[in-house]
Coordinates of C-alpha atoms in Angstrom, one line a residue:
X1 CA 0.0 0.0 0.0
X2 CA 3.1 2.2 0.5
X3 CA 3.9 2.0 -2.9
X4 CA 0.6 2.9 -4.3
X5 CA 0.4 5.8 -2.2
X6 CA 4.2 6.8 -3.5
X7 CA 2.3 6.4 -6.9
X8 CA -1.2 8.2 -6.3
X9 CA -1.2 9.9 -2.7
X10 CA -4.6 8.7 -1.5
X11 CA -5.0 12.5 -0.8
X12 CA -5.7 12.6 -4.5
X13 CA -8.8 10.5 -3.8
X14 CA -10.8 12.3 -1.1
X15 CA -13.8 14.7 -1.1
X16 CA -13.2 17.7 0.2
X17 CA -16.4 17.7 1.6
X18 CA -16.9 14.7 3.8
X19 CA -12.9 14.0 3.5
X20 CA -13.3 10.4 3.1
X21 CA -12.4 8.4 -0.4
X22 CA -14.4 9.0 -3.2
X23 CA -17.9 7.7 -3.7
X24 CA -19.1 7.4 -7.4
X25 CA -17.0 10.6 -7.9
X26 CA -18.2 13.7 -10.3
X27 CA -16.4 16.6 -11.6
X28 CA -17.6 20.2 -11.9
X29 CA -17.2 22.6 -14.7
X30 CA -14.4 24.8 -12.5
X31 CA -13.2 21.3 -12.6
X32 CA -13.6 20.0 -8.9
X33 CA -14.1 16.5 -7.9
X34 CA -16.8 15.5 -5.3
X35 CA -18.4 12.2 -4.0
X36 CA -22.1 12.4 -5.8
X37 CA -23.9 12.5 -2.8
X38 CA -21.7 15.5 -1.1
X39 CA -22.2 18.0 -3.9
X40 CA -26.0 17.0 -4.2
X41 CA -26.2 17.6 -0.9
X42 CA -24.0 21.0 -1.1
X43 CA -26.8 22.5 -4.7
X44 CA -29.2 22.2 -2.0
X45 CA -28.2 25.0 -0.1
X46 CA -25.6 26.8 -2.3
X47 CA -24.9 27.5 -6.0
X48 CA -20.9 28.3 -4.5
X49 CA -18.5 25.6 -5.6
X50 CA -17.0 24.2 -2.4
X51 CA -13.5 25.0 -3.4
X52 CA -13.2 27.7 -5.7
X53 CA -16.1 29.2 -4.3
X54 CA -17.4 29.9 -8.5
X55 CA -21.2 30.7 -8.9
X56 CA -23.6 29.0 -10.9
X57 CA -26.6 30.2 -12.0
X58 CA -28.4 27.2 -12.8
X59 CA -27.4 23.9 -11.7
X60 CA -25.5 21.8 -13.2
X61 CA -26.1 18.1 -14.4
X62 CA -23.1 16.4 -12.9
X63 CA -22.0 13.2 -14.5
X64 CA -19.5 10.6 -12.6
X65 CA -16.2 10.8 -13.5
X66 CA -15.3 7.6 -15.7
X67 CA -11.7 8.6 -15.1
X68 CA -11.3 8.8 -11.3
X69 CA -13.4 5.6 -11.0
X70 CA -11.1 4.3 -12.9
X71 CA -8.1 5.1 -11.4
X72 CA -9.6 4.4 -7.5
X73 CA -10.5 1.0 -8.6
X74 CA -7.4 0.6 -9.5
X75 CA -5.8 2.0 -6.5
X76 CA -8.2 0.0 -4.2
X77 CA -7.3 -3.4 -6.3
X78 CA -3.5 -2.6 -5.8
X79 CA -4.0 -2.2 -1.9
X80 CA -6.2 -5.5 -2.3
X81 CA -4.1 -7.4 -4.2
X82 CA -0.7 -6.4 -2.2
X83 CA -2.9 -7.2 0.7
X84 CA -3.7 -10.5 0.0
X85 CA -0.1 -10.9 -1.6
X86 CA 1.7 -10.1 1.3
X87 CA 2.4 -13.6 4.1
X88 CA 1.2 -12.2 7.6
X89 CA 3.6 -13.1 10.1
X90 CA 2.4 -14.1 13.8
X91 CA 3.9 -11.2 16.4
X92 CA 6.8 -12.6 18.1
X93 CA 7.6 -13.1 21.5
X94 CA 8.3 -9.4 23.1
X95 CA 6.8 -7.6 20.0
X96 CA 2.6 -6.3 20.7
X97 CA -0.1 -8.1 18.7
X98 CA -2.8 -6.5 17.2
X99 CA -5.9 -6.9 19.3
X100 CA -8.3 -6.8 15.9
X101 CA -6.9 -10.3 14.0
X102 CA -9.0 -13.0 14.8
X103 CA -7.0 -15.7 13.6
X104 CA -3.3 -15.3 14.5
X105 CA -1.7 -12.6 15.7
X106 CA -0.2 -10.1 14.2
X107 CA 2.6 -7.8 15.1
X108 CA 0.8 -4.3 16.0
X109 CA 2.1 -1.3 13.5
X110 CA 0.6 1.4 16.1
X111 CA -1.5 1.6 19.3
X112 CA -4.6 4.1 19.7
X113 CA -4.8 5.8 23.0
X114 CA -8.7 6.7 22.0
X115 CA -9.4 3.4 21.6
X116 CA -7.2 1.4 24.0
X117 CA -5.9 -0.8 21.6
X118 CA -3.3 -2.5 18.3
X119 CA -3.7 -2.5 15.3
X120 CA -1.6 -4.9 12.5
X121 CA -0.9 -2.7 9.2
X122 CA -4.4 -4.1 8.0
X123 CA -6.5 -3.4 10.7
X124 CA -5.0 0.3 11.0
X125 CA -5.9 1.2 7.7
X126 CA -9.4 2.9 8.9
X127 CA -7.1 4.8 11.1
X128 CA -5.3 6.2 8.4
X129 CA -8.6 6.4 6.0
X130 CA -11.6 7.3 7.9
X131 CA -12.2 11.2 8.6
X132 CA -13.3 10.4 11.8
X133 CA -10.6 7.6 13.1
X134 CA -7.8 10.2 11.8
X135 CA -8.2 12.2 14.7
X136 CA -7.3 9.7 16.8
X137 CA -4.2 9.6 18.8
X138 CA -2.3 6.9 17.3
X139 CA 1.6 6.2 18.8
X140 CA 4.0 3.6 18.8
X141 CA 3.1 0.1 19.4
X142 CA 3.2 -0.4 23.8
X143 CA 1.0 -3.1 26.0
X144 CA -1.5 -2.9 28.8
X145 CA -2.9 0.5 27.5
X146 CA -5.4 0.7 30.5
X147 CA -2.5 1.9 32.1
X148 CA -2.2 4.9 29.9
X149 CA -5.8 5.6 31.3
X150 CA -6.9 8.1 33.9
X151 CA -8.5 5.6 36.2
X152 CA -10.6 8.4 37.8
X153 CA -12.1 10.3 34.5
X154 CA -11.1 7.6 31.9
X155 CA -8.9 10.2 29.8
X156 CA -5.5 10.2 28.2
X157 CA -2.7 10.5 30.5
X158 CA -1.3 13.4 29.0
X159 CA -0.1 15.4 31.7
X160 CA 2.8 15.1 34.3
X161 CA 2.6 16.7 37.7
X162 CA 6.1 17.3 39.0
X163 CA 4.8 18.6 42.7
X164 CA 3.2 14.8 42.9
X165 CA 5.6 13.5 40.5
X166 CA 2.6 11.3 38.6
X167 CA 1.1 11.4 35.2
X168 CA -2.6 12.8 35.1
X169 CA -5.4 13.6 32.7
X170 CA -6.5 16.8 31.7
X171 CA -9.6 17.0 34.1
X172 CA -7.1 16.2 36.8
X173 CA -5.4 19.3 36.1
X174 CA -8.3 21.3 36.7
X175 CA -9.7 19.5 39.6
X176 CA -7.3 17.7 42.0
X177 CA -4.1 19.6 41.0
X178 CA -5.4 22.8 39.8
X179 CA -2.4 24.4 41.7
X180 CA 0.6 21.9 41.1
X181 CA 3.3 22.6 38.8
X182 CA 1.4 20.7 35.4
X183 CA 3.2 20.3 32.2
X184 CA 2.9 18.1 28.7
X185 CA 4.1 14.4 28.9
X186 CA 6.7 15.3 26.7
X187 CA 8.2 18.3 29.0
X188 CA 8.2 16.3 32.0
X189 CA 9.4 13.2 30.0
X190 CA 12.6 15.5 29.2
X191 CA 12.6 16.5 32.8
X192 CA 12.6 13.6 34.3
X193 CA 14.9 11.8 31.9
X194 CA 17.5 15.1 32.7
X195 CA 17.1 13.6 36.5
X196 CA 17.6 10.1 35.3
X197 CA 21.0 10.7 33.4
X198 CA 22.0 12.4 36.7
X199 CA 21.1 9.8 39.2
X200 CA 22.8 7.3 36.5
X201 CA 26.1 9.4 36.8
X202 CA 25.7 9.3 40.7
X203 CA 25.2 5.3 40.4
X204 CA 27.7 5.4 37.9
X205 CA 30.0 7.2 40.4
X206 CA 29.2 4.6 43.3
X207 CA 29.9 1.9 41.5
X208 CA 33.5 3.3 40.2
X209 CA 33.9 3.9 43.5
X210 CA 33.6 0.5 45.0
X211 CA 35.4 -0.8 42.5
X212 CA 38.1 0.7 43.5
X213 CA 37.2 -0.5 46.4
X214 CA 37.2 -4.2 45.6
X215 CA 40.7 -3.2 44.0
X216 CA 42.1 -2.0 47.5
X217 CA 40.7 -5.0 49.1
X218 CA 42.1 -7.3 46.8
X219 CA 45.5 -5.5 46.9
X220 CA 45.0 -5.6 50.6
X221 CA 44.6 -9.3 50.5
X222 CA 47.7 -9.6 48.6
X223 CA 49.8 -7.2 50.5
X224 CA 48.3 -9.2 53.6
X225 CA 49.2 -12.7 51.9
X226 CA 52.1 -11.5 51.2
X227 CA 52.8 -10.6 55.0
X228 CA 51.7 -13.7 55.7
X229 CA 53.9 -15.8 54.3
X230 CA 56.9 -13.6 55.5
X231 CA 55.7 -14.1 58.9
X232 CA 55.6 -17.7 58.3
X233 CA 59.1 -17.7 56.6
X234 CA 60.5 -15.6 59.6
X235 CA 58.8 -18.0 62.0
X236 CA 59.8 -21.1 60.3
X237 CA 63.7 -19.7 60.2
X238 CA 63.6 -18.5 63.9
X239 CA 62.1 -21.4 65.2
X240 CA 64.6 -23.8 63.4
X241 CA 67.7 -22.0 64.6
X242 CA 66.2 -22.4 67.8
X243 CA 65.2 -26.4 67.3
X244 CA 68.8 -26.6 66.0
X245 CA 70.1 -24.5 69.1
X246 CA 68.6 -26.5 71.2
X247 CA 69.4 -29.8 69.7
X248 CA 72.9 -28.3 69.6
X249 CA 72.9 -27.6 73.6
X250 CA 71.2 -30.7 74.4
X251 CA 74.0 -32.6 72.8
X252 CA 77.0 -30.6 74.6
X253 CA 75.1 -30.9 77.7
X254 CA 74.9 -34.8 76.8
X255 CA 79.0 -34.6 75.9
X256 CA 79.7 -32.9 79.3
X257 CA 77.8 -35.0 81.6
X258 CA 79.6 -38.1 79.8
X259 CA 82.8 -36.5 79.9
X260 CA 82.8 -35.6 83.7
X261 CA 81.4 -39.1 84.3
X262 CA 84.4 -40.7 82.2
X263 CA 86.7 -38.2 84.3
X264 CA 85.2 -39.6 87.6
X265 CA 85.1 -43.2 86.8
X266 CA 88.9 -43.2 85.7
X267 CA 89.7 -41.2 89.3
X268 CA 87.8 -43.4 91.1
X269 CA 89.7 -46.5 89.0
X270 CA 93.2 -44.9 89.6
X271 CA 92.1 -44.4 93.6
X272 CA 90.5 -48.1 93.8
X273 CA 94.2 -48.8 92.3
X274 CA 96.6 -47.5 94.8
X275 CA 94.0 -48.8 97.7
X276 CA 93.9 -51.8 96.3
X277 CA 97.9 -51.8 96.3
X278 CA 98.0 -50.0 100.1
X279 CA 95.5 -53.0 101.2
X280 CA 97.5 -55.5 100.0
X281 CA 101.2 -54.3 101.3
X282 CA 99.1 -54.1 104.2
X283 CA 97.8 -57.2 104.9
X284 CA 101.4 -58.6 104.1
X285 CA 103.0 -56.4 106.4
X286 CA 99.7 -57.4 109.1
X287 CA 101.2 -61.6 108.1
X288 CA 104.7 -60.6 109.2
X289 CA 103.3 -58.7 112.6
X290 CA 101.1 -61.6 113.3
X291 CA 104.3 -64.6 112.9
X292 CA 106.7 -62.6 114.8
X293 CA 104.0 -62.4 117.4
X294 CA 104.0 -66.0 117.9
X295 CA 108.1 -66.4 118.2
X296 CA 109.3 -67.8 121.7
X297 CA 112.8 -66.5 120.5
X298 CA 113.0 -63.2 122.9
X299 CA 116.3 -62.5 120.7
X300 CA 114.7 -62.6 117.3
X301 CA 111.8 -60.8 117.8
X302 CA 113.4 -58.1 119.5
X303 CA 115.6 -57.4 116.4
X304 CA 112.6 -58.0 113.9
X305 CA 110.0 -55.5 116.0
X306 CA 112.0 -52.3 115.2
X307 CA 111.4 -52.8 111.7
X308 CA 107.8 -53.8 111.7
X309 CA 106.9 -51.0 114.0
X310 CA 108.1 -48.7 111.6
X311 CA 104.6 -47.4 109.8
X312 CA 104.5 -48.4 106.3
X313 CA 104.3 -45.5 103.3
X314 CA 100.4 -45.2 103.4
X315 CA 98.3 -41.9 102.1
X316 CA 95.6 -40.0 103.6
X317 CA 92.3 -41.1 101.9
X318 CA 90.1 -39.0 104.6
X319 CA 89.7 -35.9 102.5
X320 CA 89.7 -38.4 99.0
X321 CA 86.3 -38.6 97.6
X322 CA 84.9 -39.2 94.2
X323 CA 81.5 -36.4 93.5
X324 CA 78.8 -38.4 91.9
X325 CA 76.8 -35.0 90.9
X326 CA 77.6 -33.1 87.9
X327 CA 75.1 -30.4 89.0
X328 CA 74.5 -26.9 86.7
X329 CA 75.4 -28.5 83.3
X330 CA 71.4 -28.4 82.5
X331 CA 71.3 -24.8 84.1
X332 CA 74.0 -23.3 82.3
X333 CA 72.5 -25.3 78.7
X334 CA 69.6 -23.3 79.4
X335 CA 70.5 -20.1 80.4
X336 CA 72.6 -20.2 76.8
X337 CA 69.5 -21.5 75.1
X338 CA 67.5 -18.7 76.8
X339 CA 70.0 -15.9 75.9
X340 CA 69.9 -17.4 72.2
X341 CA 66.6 -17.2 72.6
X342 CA 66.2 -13.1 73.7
X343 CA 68.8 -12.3 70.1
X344 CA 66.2 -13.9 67.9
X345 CA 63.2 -12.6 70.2
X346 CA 64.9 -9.1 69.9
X347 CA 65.2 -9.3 66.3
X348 CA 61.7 -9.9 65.2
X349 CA 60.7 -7.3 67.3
X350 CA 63.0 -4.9 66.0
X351 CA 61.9 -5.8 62.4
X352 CA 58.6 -6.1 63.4
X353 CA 58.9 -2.1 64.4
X354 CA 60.6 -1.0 61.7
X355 CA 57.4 -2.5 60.0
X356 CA 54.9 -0.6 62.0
X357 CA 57.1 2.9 61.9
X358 CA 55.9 2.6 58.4
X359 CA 52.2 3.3 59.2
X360 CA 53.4 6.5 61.6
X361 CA 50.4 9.3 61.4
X362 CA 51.2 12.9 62.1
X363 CA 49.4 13.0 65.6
X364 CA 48.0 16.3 67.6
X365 CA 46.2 16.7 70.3
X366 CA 42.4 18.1 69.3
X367 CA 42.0 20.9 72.2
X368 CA 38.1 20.4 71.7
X369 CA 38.6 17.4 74.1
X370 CA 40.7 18.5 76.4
X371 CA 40.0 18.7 80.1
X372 CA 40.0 22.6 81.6
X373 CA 43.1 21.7 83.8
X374 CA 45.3 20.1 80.9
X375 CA 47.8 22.7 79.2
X376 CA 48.4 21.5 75.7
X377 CA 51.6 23.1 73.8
X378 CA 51.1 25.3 70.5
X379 CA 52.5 23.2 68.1
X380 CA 49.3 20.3 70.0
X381 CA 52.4 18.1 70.8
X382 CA 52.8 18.8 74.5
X383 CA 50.2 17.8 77.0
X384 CA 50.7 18.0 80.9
X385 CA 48.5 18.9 84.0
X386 CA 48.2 22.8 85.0
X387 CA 46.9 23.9 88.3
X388 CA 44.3 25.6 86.8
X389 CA 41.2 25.4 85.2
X390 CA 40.5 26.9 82.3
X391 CA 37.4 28.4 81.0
X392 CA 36.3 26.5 78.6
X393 CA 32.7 25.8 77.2
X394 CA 32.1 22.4 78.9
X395 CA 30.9 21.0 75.2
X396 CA 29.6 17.3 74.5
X397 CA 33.0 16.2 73.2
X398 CA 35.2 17.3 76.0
X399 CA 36.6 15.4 78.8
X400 CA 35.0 17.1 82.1
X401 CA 36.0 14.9 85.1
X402 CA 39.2 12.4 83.8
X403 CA 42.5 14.3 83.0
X404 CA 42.2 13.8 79.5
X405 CA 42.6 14.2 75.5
X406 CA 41.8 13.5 72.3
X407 CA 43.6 13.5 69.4
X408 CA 43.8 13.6 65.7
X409 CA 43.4 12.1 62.9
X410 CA 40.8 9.2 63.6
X411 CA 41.7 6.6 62.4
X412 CA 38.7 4.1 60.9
X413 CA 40.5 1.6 58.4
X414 CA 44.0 0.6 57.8
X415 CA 46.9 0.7 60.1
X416 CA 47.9 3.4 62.4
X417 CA 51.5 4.4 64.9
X418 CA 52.6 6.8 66.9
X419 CA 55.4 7.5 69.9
X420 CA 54.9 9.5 72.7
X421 CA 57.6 9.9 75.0
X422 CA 56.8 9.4 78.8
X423 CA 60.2 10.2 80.3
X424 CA 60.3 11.8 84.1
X425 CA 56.6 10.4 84.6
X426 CA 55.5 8.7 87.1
X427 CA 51.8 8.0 85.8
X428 CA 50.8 8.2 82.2
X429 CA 47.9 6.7 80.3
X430 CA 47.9 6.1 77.3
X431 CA 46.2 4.5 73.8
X432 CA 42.8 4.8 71.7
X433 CA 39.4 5.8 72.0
X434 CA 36.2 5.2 70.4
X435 CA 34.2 8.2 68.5
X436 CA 31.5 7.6 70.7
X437 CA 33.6 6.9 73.9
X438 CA 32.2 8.7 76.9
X439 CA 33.8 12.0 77.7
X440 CA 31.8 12.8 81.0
X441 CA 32.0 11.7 84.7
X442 CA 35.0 8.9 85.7
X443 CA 36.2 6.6 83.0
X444 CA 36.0 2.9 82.5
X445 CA 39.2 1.9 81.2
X446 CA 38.8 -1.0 79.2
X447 CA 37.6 -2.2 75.7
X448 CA 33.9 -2.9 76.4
X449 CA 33.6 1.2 77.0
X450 CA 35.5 1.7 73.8
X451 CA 39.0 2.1 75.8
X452 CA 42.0 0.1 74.6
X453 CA 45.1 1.7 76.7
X454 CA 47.9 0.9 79.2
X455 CA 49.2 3.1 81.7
X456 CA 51.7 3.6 84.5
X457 CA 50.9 4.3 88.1
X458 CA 53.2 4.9 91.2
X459 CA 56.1 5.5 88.8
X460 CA 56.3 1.6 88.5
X461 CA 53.4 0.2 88.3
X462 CA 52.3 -1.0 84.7
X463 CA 49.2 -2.1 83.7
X464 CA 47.1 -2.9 80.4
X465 CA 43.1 -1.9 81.2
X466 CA 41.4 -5.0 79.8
X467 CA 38.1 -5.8 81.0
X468 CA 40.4 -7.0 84.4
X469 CA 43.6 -4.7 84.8
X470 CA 46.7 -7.2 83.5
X471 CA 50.1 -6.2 85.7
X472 CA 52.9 -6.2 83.5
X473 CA 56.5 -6.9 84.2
X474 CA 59.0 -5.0 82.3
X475 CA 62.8 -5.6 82.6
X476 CA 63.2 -1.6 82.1
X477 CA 60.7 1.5 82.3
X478 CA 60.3 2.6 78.9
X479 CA 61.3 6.4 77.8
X480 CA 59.0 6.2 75.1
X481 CA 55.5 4.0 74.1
X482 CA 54.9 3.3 70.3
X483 CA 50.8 2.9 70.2
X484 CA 49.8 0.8 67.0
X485 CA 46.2 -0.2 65.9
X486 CA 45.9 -2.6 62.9
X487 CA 42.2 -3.1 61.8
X488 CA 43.0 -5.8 59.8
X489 CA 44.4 -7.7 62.2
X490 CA 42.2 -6.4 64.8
X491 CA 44.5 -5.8 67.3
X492 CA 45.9 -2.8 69.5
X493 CA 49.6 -2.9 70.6
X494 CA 52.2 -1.3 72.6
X495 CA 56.1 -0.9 72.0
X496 CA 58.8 -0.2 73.9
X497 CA 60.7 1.1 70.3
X498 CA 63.9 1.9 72.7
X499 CA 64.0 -1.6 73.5
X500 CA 62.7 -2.8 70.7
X501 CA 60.2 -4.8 72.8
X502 CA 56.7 -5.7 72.3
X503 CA 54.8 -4.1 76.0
X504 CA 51.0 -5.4 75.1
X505 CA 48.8 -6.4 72.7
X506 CA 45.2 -6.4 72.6
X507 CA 43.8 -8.9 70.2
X508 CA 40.5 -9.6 68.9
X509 CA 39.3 -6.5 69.3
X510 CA 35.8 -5.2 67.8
X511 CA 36.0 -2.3 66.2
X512 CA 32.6 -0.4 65.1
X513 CA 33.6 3.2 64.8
X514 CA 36.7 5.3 64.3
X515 CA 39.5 5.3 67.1
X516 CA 41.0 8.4 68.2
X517 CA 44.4 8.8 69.8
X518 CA 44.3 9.1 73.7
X519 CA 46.5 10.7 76.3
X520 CA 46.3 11.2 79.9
X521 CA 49.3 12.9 81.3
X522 CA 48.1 12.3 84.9
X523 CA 47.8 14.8 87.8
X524 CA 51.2 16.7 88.9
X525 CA 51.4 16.4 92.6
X526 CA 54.3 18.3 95.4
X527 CA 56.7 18.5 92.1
X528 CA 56.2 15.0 91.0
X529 CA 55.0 13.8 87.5
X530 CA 55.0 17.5 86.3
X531 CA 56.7 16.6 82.7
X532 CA 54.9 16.4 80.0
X533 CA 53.9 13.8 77.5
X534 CA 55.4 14.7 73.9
X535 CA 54.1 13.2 70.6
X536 CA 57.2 12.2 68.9
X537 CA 58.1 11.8 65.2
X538 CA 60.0 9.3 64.4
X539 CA 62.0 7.7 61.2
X540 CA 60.6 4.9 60.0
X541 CA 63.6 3.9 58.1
X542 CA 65.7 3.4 61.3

């Protein structure tokens, strides 16, 4: 039918009266065409031509145009014959079928929202032909058309309310949102599509963004793999020289038990020896004692006595003795193990602090938190006790009965360090707090109140405030604390970085918000504990 109309527009084949396709078609002598009826109709109450508006006296005997006939006969067999020509194909799964075809179903050209339905190229063709169906609102094919309804005054949706943010009908817009913001369909389409774009750049945005995300995570995982096995590899070498250390020891300990045994068995052997010889010399000597004692010959054995009576060459076997204990062999094995034991110790810790330097924050102390007696340096390094109070708006985040202070940056992912040095105190607390900590009234030191920390008390008295104070015991008081909080690991530990020692870990922990640094210089009392505590910088490449 597309073709035909290419050919001969259909336009060419409608009365301008009744605008539909001819109907036995007649020409006028201004040369008009007209269906018969129409300009019957028309004489009846004017002698104008329709068009051209030309006057005729009389009227005219109109005859029916042979030609047109022709031709729209023509034109309707064409549409016919292509019609019939043409193979309908069924709508496919996802397309919309025509609500009209009665046999199967076939894919819908255009819906009409006047008459809530489909129609295949076939059963449109009164849409496109009729002067009354051509009014009709026809648009792309879509489903469920009820939808496009006004449920209220069955009309067109054709309106959008952005203060409601629905679509409406007309009547709507005069009744129940006479004053909203009303505009066409096709304005708040544009609208509302502008808002669409933006939310899909702000999705867009949140999804880059945990993507990178993921990508940190998985580099975390690798970087803490990675640790992993060098852990493992350090552990495995340390605790093999030590196997082999101790193996080692328990072998020379072996070899100088049996070598002081083989030593006392060959003393005792050479002692046995010269007894032996002593006992026999004297049992020959007790032979000769016991035969002169039987002589009768007053003569002989007065000669013979002065040379028995004479003591033989004997030795002094009171103080002799042979020690059966080789006592402090196993002691001294083990105080070599231990002291083997204390290098390697020391050495993983001083790696394991070089490690931790690494994660060193630039602390200061947040003066928002500090208690009204605590005098805090310029530079928000220094922190001791003043005798003082200051005045100071006793604000929701500030510290109003424990000597305390906060300090920054949080930190709420990651790993964390810093040093503060604690020389000349003789109580200090220090660690990390919870956002949400409390800041009012006396403090609960310990993890379940969002507390991780560990402290000194009666210059030398060291505790970690667990949920039950643990008493440390520390060869040496440390000059400075390193303070190091490893969310991954889920642990908060203290360093001794002089010493390179490890003070005390808290493991396990739950972390739910973002920790802050925590100090507590403690109060200065008759010229005792006056020094301050100093956040210190370090190099993490020592």
């Amino acid at each position: 039918m597309s073709a035909g109309r290419k050919q001969r527009p259909e336009e060419h084949f409608l009365c301008s009266i009744c605008l539909d396709v001819f109907s036995d078609p007649v020409s006028t002598a201004c040369g008009h065409n007209f269906c018969q009826s129409c300009i019957a109709q028309h004489w009846d109450g004017s002698s104008q031509c329709p068009v051209c508006k030309k006057v005729f006296n009389t009227r005219p005997e109109l005859q029916v145009n042979t030609f047109i006939s022709e031709l729209l006969a023509e034109f309707r067999r064409e549409a016919q014959q292509k019609a019939s020509s043409s193979e309908p194909q069924a709508a496919e799964p996802g397309e919309v079928p025509c609500d009209v075809c009665t046999g199967p179903k076939l894919t819908a050209r255009k819906s009409c929202l006047v008459c809530l339905a489909s129609y295949c190229e076939t059963h449109l063709e009164p849409h496109l032909t009729a002067s009354r169906l051509r009014r009709h609102q026809l648009m792309e094919p879509v489903e469920n058309l009820e939808d496009r309804m006004c449920l209220q005054h069955d009309k067109p949706l054709e309106l959008f309310c952005r203060t409601d943010h629905t679509c409406i009908c007309c009547l709507c817009s005069v009744l129940d949102h006479k004053t909203h913001d009303c505009v066409p369909l096709t304005e708040g389409y544009e609208g509302e599509k502008a808002e669409l774009g933006k939310t899909e750049a702000g999705i867009q945005q949140m999804i880059q963004r945990r993507r990178v995300k993921i990508q940190e995570i998985k580099e975390s995982v690798k970087i803490g793999e990675a640790a992993a096995d060098r852990e493992k590899a350090e552990g495995v070498q340390v605790f093999t020289a030590l196997k082999e250390s101790a193996e080692r020891g328990l072998k020379e300990l072996i070899k100088e038990v049996e070598d002081q045994q083989e030593a006392a068995g060959k003393q005792a052997e050479g002692f046995i020896r010269d007894l032996e010889q002593e006992v026999s010399e004297l049992m020959k000597r007790s032979s000769e004692v016991e035969q002169l004692s039987r002589s009768e010959d007053p003569l002989h054995l007065l000669q013979s006595c002065s040379s028995l009576q004479a003591a033989p060459p004997t030795r002094d076997w009171t103080a002799v003795s042979v020690r059966a204990s080789h006592g402090g062999a196993a002691v001294r094995a083990a105080a070599q193990l231990q002291e083997e034991l204390n290098k390697r110790m020391k050495k993983l810790f001083e790696a394991e602090l070089k490690r931790v330097r690494r994660c060193e924050v630039d602390v200061t102390l947040d003066p928002d938190t500090a208690h009204r007696k605590l005098l805090l340096s310029e530079d928000g390094k220094q922190v001791k006790h003043g005798d003082k109070k200051k005045k100071l708006p006793d604000t929701p985040q500030r510290f109003s009965t424990a000597l305390s202070v906060l300090g920054r940056p949080s930190c709420s992912s990651g790993s964390s360090y810093f040093e503060v040095q604690v020389a000349g105190k003789t109580k200090w607390t220090l660690g990390v707090a919870g956002a949400s900590s409390s800041r009012k009234g006396d403090l609960t030191l310990s993890p379940k109140f969002g507390f991780w920390t560990l402290g000194l008390t009666n210059g030398n008295s060291y505790k970690a405030h667990g949920d039950t104070a643990t008493r440390l015991q520390l060869r040496s008081a440390p000059q400075k604390v390193g303070v190091f909080v490893d969310h991954r690991q889920a642990r908060v530990s203290f360093y001794d970085p002089d010493a390179a020692a490890l003070l005390y870990s808290f493991t396990g922990c739950c972390f739910t918000e973002e920790l802050h640094p925590f100090f507590s210089p403690g109060p200065s009392m008759l010229s005792r504990n006056t020094s301050p505590l100093i956040i210190c910088q370090t190099n993490p490449q020592d």
